[in-house]
PDB file of C-alpha atoms in Angstrom:
ATOM      1  CA  UNK D   1     -56.193  25.699  34.443  1.00 59.00           C
ATOM      2  CA  UNK D   2     -56.348  24.424  30.870  1.00 61.00           C
ATOM      3  CA  UNK D   3     -52.570  24.267  30.855  1.00 60.00           C
ATOM      4  CA  UNK D   4     -52.565  22.143  34.039  1.00 59.00           C
ATOM      5  CA  UNK D   5     -55.125  19.709  32.588  1.00 63.00           C
ATOM      6  CA  UNK D   6     -53.105  19.466  29.376  1.00 63.00           C
ATOM      7  CA  UNK D   7     -49.944  18.861  31.419  1.00 63.00           C
ATOM      8  CA  UNK D   8     -51.672  16.123  33.461  1.00 65.00           C
ATOM      9  CA  UNK D   9     -52.865  14.412  30.280  1.00 68.00           C
ATOM     10  CA  UNK D  10     -49.350  14.565  28.856  1.00 67.00           C
ATOM     11  CA  UNK D  11     -47.908  13.102  32.051  1.00 64.00           C
ATOM     12  CA  UNK D  12     -50.570  10.379  32.095  1.00 68.00           C
ATOM     13  CA  UNK D  13     -49.789   9.601  28.450  1.00 72.00           C
ATOM     14  CA  UNK D  14     -46.049   9.465  29.209  1.00 72.00           C
ATOM     15  CA  UNK D  15     -46.654   7.198  32.208  1.00 70.00           C
ATOM     16  CA  UNK D  16     -48.930   4.957  30.151  1.00 76.00           C
ATOM     17  CA  UNK D  17     -46.382   4.805  27.294  1.00 79.00           C
ATOM     18  CA  UNK D  18     -43.549   4.116  29.767  1.00 76.00           C
ATOM     19  CA  UNK D  19     -45.566   1.250  31.258  1.00 74.00           C
ATOM     20  CA  UNK D  20     -46.135  -0.164  27.749  1.00 77.00           C
ATOM     21  CA  UNK D  21     -42.406  -0.005  27.022  1.00 78.00           C
ATOM     22  CA  UNK D  22     -41.527  -1.707  30.319  1.00 72.00           C
ATOM     23  CA  UNK D  23     -44.097  -4.460  29.683  1.00 73.00           C
ATOM     24  CA  UNK D  24     -42.762  -4.897  26.141  1.00 73.00           C
ATOM     25  CA  UNK D  25     -39.190  -5.190  27.437  1.00 70.00           C
ATOM     26  CA  UNK D  26     -40.286  -7.691  30.082  1.00 67.00           C
ATOM     27  CA  UNK D  27     -42.137  -9.790  27.478  1.00 68.00           C
ATOM     28  CA  UNK D  28     -39.077  -9.822  25.227  1.00 67.00           C
ATOM     29  CA  UNK D  29     -36.745 -10.627  28.095  1.00 68.00           C
ATOM     30  CA  UNK D  30     -38.917 -13.644  28.985  1.00 70.00           C
ATOM     31  CA  UNK D  31     -38.301 -14.938  25.465  1.00 70.00           C
ATOM     32  CA  UNK D  32     -34.605 -14.171  25.793  1.00 71.00           C
ATOM     33  CA  UNK D  33     -34.478 -16.057  29.083  1.00 74.00           C
ATOM     34  CA  UNK D  34     -36.189 -19.009  27.410  1.00 75.00           C
ATOM     35  CA  UNK D  35     -34.100 -19.092  24.213  1.00 77.00           C
ATOM     36  CA  UNK D  36     -30.642 -18.220  25.600  1.00 78.00           C
ATOM     37  CA  UNK D  37     -29.962 -21.690  27.055  1.00 83.00           C
ATOM     38  CA  UNK D  38     -31.335 -23.334  23.897  1.00 83.00           C
ATOM     39  CA  UNK D  39     -29.131 -21.170  21.671  1.00 82.00           C
ATOM     40  CA  UNK D  40     -26.115 -21.794  23.921  1.00 85.00           C
ATOM     41  CA  UNK D  41     -26.705 -25.563  23.733  1.00 85.00           C
ATOM     42  CA  UNK D  42     -27.131 -25.386  19.945  1.00 83.00           C
ATOM     43  CA  UNK D  43     -23.925 -23.374  19.410  1.00 85.00           C
ATOM     44  CA  UNK D  44     -21.922 -25.575  21.749  1.00 83.00           C
ATOM     45  CA  UNK D  45     -23.083 -29.033  20.705  1.00 81.00           C
ATOM     46  CA  UNK D  46     -24.829 -28.771  17.337  1.00 87.00           C
ATOM     47  CA  UNK D  47     -23.397 -26.040  15.077  1.00 86.00           C
ATOM     48  CA  UNK D  48     -21.831 -22.589  15.368  1.00 87.00           C
ATOM     49  CA  UNK D  49     -20.224 -21.600  12.040  1.00 89.00           C
ATOM     50  CA  UNK D  50     -22.895 -19.246  10.760  1.00 90.00           C
ATOM     51  CA  UNK D  51     -20.488 -17.377   8.444  1.00 92.00           C
ATOM     52  CA  UNK D  52     -20.008 -20.599   6.486  1.00 93.00           C
ATOM     53  CA  UNK D  53     -23.736 -21.265   6.584  1.00 92.00           C
ATOM     54  CA  UNK D  54     -24.498 -17.917   4.903  1.00 94.00           C
ATOM     55  CA  UNK D  55     -22.341 -18.849   1.906  1.00 95.00           C
ATOM     56  CA  UNK D  56     -23.800 -22.331   1.733  1.00 95.00           C
ATOM     57  CA  UNK D  57     -27.331 -20.898   1.709  1.00 95.00           C
ATOM     58  CA  UNK D  58     -26.304 -18.602  -1.160  1.00 96.00           C
ATOM     59  CA  UNK D  59     -25.023 -21.569  -3.193  1.00 95.00           C
ATOM     60  CA  UNK D  60     -28.041 -23.759  -2.424  1.00 95.00           C
ATOM     61  CA  UNK D  61     -30.422 -20.930  -3.344  1.00 95.00           C
ATOM     62  CA  UNK D  62     -28.577 -20.220  -6.587  1.00 95.00           C
ATOM     63  CA  UNK D  63     -28.501 -23.915  -7.456  1.00 93.00           C
ATOM     64  CA  UNK D  64     -32.218 -24.223  -6.758  1.00 91.00           C
ATOM     65  CA  UNK D  65     -33.078 -21.162  -8.855  1.00 93.00           C
ATOM     66  CA  UNK D  66     -30.941 -22.312 -11.786  1.00 92.00           C
ATOM     67  CA  UNK D  67     -32.356 -25.834 -11.572  1.00 89.00           C
ATOM     68  CA  UNK D  68     -35.885 -24.469 -11.481  1.00 89.00           C
ATOM     69  CA  UNK D  69     -35.138 -22.173 -14.424  1.00 87.00           C
ATOM     70  CA  UNK D  70     -33.698 -25.091 -16.379  1.00 86.00           C
ATOM     71  CA  UNK D  71     -36.755 -27.230 -15.626  1.00 86.00           C
ATOM     72  CA  UNK D  72     -39.069 -24.428 -16.757  1.00 85.00           C
ATOM     73  CA  UNK D  73     -37.117 -23.901 -19.986  1.00 82.00           C
ATOM     74  CA  UNK D  74     -37.269 -27.635 -20.749  1.00 82.00           C
ATOM     75  CA  UNK D  75     -40.888 -27.923 -19.568  1.00 84.00           C
ATOM     76  CA  UNK D  76     -39.835 -30.690 -17.179  1.00 80.00           C
ATOM     77  CA  UNK D  77     -41.221 -29.397 -13.892  1.00 77.00           C
ATOM     78  CA  UNK D  78     -41.682 -32.298 -11.505  1.00 76.00           C
ATOM     79  CA  UNK D  79     -43.188 -31.809  -8.058  1.00 75.00           C
ATOM     80  CA  UNK D  80     -41.114 -34.713  -6.717  1.00 74.00           C
ATOM     81  CA  UNK D  81     -37.931 -32.714  -7.359  1.00 75.00           C
ATOM     82  CA  UNK D  82     -38.937 -30.240  -4.657  1.00 76.00           C
ATOM     83  CA  UNK D  83     -38.536 -33.057  -2.131  1.00 81.00           C
ATOM     84  CA  UNK D  84     -34.910 -33.357  -3.247  1.00 86.00           C
ATOM     85  CA  UNK D  85     -34.282 -29.863  -1.872  1.00 87.00           C
ATOM     86  CA  UNK D  86     -35.499 -30.972   1.557  1.00 89.00           C
ATOM     87  CA  UNK D  87     -33.354 -34.103   1.395  1.00 92.00           C
ATOM     88  CA  UNK D  88     -30.328 -31.986   0.424  1.00 92.00           C
ATOM     89  CA  UNK D  89     -30.899 -29.690   3.399  1.00 92.00           C
ATOM     90  CA  UNK D  90     -31.246 -32.653   5.792  1.00 93.00           C
ATOM     91  CA  UNK D  91     -28.094 -34.360   4.468  1.00 95.00           C
ATOM     92  CA  UNK D  92     -26.032 -31.161   4.463  1.00 95.00           C
ATOM     93  CA  UNK D  93     -27.245 -30.274   7.957  1.00 93.00           C
ATOM     94  CA  UNK D  94     -26.211 -33.708   9.192  1.00 94.00           C
ATOM     95  CA  UNK D  95     -22.776 -33.303   7.607  1.00 94.00           C
ATOM     96  CA  UNK D  96     -22.348 -29.862   9.208  1.00 94.00           C
ATOM     97  CA  UNK D  97     -23.230 -31.257  12.637  1.00 93.00           C
ATOM     98  CA  UNK D  98     -20.751 -34.125  12.157  1.00 94.00           C
ATOM     99  CA  UNK D  99     -18.043 -31.615  11.190  1.00 93.00           C
ATOM    100  CA  UNK D 100     -18.781 -29.521  14.271  1.00 93.00           C
ATOM    101  CA  UNK D 101     -18.682 -32.575  16.520  1.00 92.00           C
ATOM    102  CA  UNK D 102     -15.385 -33.807  15.025  1.00 92.00           C
ATOM    103  CA  UNK D 103     -13.797 -30.437  15.640  1.00 91.00           C
ATOM    104  CA  UNK D 104     -15.101 -29.903  19.167  1.00 89.00           C
ATOM    105  CA  UNK D 105     -15.567 -33.169  21.025  1.00 88.00           C
ATOM    106  CA  UNK D 106     -13.034 -33.853  23.719  1.00 85.00           C
ATOM    107  CA  UNK D 107     -11.436 -36.870  25.311  1.00 87.00           C
ATOM    108  CA  UNK D 108     -10.043 -36.176  28.773  1.00 88.00           C
ATOM    109  CA  UNK D 109     -10.426 -32.458  28.092  1.00 86.00           C
ATOM    110  CA  UNK D 110      -8.470 -32.441  24.814  1.00 88.00           C
ATOM    111  CA  UNK D 111      -9.885 -32.234  21.306  1.00 87.00           C
ATOM    112  CA  UNK D 112      -8.816 -34.985  18.954  1.00 86.00           C
ATOM    113  CA  UNK D 113      -5.951 -34.281  16.557  1.00 89.00           C
ATOM    114  CA  UNK D 114      -7.210 -33.776  13.029  1.00 89.00           C
ATOM    115  CA  UNK D 115     -10.774 -32.924  14.046  1.00 88.00           C
ATOM    116  CA  UNK D 116     -10.493 -29.427  12.609  1.00 91.00           C
ATOM    117  CA  UNK D 117      -9.040 -30.849   9.392  1.00 93.00           C
ATOM    118  CA  UNK D 118     -11.956 -33.263   9.061  1.00 93.00           C
ATOM    119  CA  UNK D 119     -14.435 -30.425   9.579  1.00 93.00           C
ATOM    120  CA  UNK D 120     -12.729 -28.339   6.906  1.00 93.00           C
ATOM    121  CA  UNK D 121     -12.733 -31.310   4.553  1.00 92.00           C
ATOM    122  CA  UNK D 122     -16.470 -31.870   5.046  1.00 94.00           C
ATOM    123  CA  UNK D 123     -17.237 -28.171   4.601  1.00 94.00           C
ATOM    124  CA  UNK D 124     -15.065 -27.915   1.465  1.00 91.00           C
ATOM    125  CA  UNK D 125     -16.669 -31.028  -0.034  1.00 90.00           C
ATOM    126  CA  UNK D 126     -20.152 -29.563   0.447  1.00 94.00           C
ATOM    127  CA  UNK D 127     -19.194 -26.225  -1.108  1.00 93.00           C
ATOM    128  CA  UNK D 128     -17.441 -27.932  -4.065  1.00 89.00           C
ATOM    129  CA  UNK D 129     -20.493 -30.153  -4.595  1.00 90.00           C
ATOM    130  CA  UNK D 130     -22.808 -27.133  -4.651  1.00 93.00           C
ATOM    131  CA  UNK D 131     -20.454 -25.130  -6.899  1.00 90.00           C
ATOM    132  CA  UNK D 132     -20.366 -28.014  -9.368  1.00 88.00           C
ATOM    133  CA  UNK D 133     -24.149 -28.202  -9.346  1.00 90.00           C
ATOM    134  CA  UNK D 134     -24.503 -24.430  -9.906  1.00 92.00           C
ATOM    135  CA  UNK D 135     -22.001 -24.434 -12.789  1.00 89.00           C
ATOM    136  CA  UNK D 136     -23.514 -27.588 -14.250  1.00 88.00           C
ATOM    137  CA  UNK D 137     -26.989 -26.040 -14.268  1.00 88.00           C
ATOM    138  CA  UNK D 138     -25.625 -22.781 -15.698  1.00 88.00           C
ATOM    139  CA  UNK D 139     -23.791 -24.766 -18.403  1.00 85.00           C
ATOM    140  CA  UNK D 140     -26.976 -26.616 -19.317  1.00 86.00           C
ATOM    141  CA  UNK D 141     -28.827 -23.318 -19.653  1.00 84.00           C
ATOM    142  CA  UNK D 142     -26.102 -21.828 -21.884  1.00 81.00           C
ATOM    143  CA  UNK D 143     -23.201 -24.003 -22.990  1.00 77.00           C
ATOM    144  CA  UNK D 144     -21.240 -20.917 -24.129  1.00 80.00           C
ATOM    145  CA  UNK D 145     -21.087 -19.270 -20.714  1.00 81.00           C
ATOM    146  CA  UNK D 146     -19.423 -21.962 -18.568  1.00 81.00           C
ATOM    147  CA  UNK D 147     -16.042 -23.215 -19.804  1.00 81.00           C
ATOM    148  CA  UNK D 148     -16.014 -27.008 -19.850  1.00 79.00           C
ATOM    149  CA  UNK D 149     -12.502 -27.243 -18.354  1.00 81.00           C
ATOM    150  CA  UNK D 150     -13.619 -25.500 -15.145  1.00 79.00           C
ATOM    151  CA  UNK D 151     -16.427 -27.973 -14.607  1.00 77.00           C
ATOM    152  CA  UNK D 152     -14.134 -30.932 -15.412  1.00 79.00           C
ATOM    153  CA  UNK D 153     -11.531 -29.767 -12.899  1.00 78.00           C
ATOM    154  CA  UNK D 154     -14.106 -29.262 -10.172  1.00 75.00           C
ATOM    155  CA  UNK D 155     -15.593 -32.688 -10.873  1.00 76.00           C
ATOM    156  CA  UNK D 156     -12.086 -34.162 -10.708  1.00 76.00           C
ATOM    157  CA  UNK D 157     -11.547 -32.597  -7.292  1.00 71.00           C
ATOM    158  CA  UNK D 158     -14.979 -33.827  -6.188  1.00 67.00           C
ATOM    159  CA  UNK D 159     -14.102 -37.406  -7.155  1.00 71.00           C
ATOM    160  CA  UNK D 160     -10.544 -37.593  -5.797  1.00 71.00           C
ATOM    161  CA  UNK D 161     -10.271 -34.740  -3.290  1.00 66.00           C
ATOM    162  CA  UNK D 162      -6.827 -34.139  -4.730  1.00 68.00           C
ATOM    163  CA  UNK D 163      -5.552 -30.879  -6.157  1.00 59.00           C
ATOM    164  CA  UNK D 164      -3.239 -32.739  -8.546  1.00 58.00           C
ATOM    165  CA  UNK D 165      -6.131 -32.821 -10.982  1.00 51.00           C
ATOM    166  CA  UNK D 166      -5.875 -29.050 -11.312  1.00 52.00           C
ATOM    167  CA  UNK D 167      -3.014 -29.326 -13.780  1.00 55.00           C
ATOM    168  CA  UNK D 168      -2.973 -27.505 -17.098  1.00 54.00           C
ATOM    169  CA  UNK D 169      -4.684 -29.763 -19.687  1.00 53.00           C
ATOM    170  CA  UNK D 170      -2.350 -28.474 -22.419  1.00 56.00           C
ATOM    171  CA  UNK D 171       0.630 -30.015 -20.527  1.00 55.00           C
ATOM    172  CA  UNK D 172      -0.295 -33.708 -20.026  1.00 56.00           C
ATOM    173  CA  UNK D 173       2.868 -34.734 -18.141  1.00 55.00           C
ATOM    174  CA  UNK D 174       2.998 -31.736 -15.825  1.00 53.00           C
ATOM    175  CA  UNK D 175       2.952 -33.736 -12.552  1.00 50.00           C
ATOM    176  CA  UNK D 176       5.362 -36.441 -13.584  1.00 48.00           C
ATOM    177  CA  UNK D 177       8.927 -36.183 -12.289  1.00 45.00           C
ATOM    178  CA  UNK D 178      11.806 -36.424 -14.736  1.00 39.00           C
TER     179      UNK D 178
END
């Protein structure tokens, strides 16, 4: 008799736990049903290159940490500078959306020629800009650790967008034809 009561309690507990699991799944599926169309819209029309975004977040975070460390070391902490981070995120987000639109919008069912190139150009410009900022901050913290020529070459690319500026500085006429 005691065994039967114990078995009934176990079955009741299993039924109760099963009901909790089913309710939990249903609650989560309601959220999935709500967010799936929103996520689909976002990935189709707003942005979908999350691999790139991971690397950009790494660079922005590193730049922010180095900038904050530099400000602390110089005792120049300014609360207004934290607003610059928000502005950077808004501007970069806008640029990423523009790049996505240029790559994906269609005219009569065809994407425009060069749209992918424009997206890559925008993405590369953002990454170069952040890399320059990271190296610049690191160079200000310790001038010995960041070679000046690397920063100069990256700044040259940032200004012109041309790889011709990546010539060897010890050979001044390297790009000239004879």
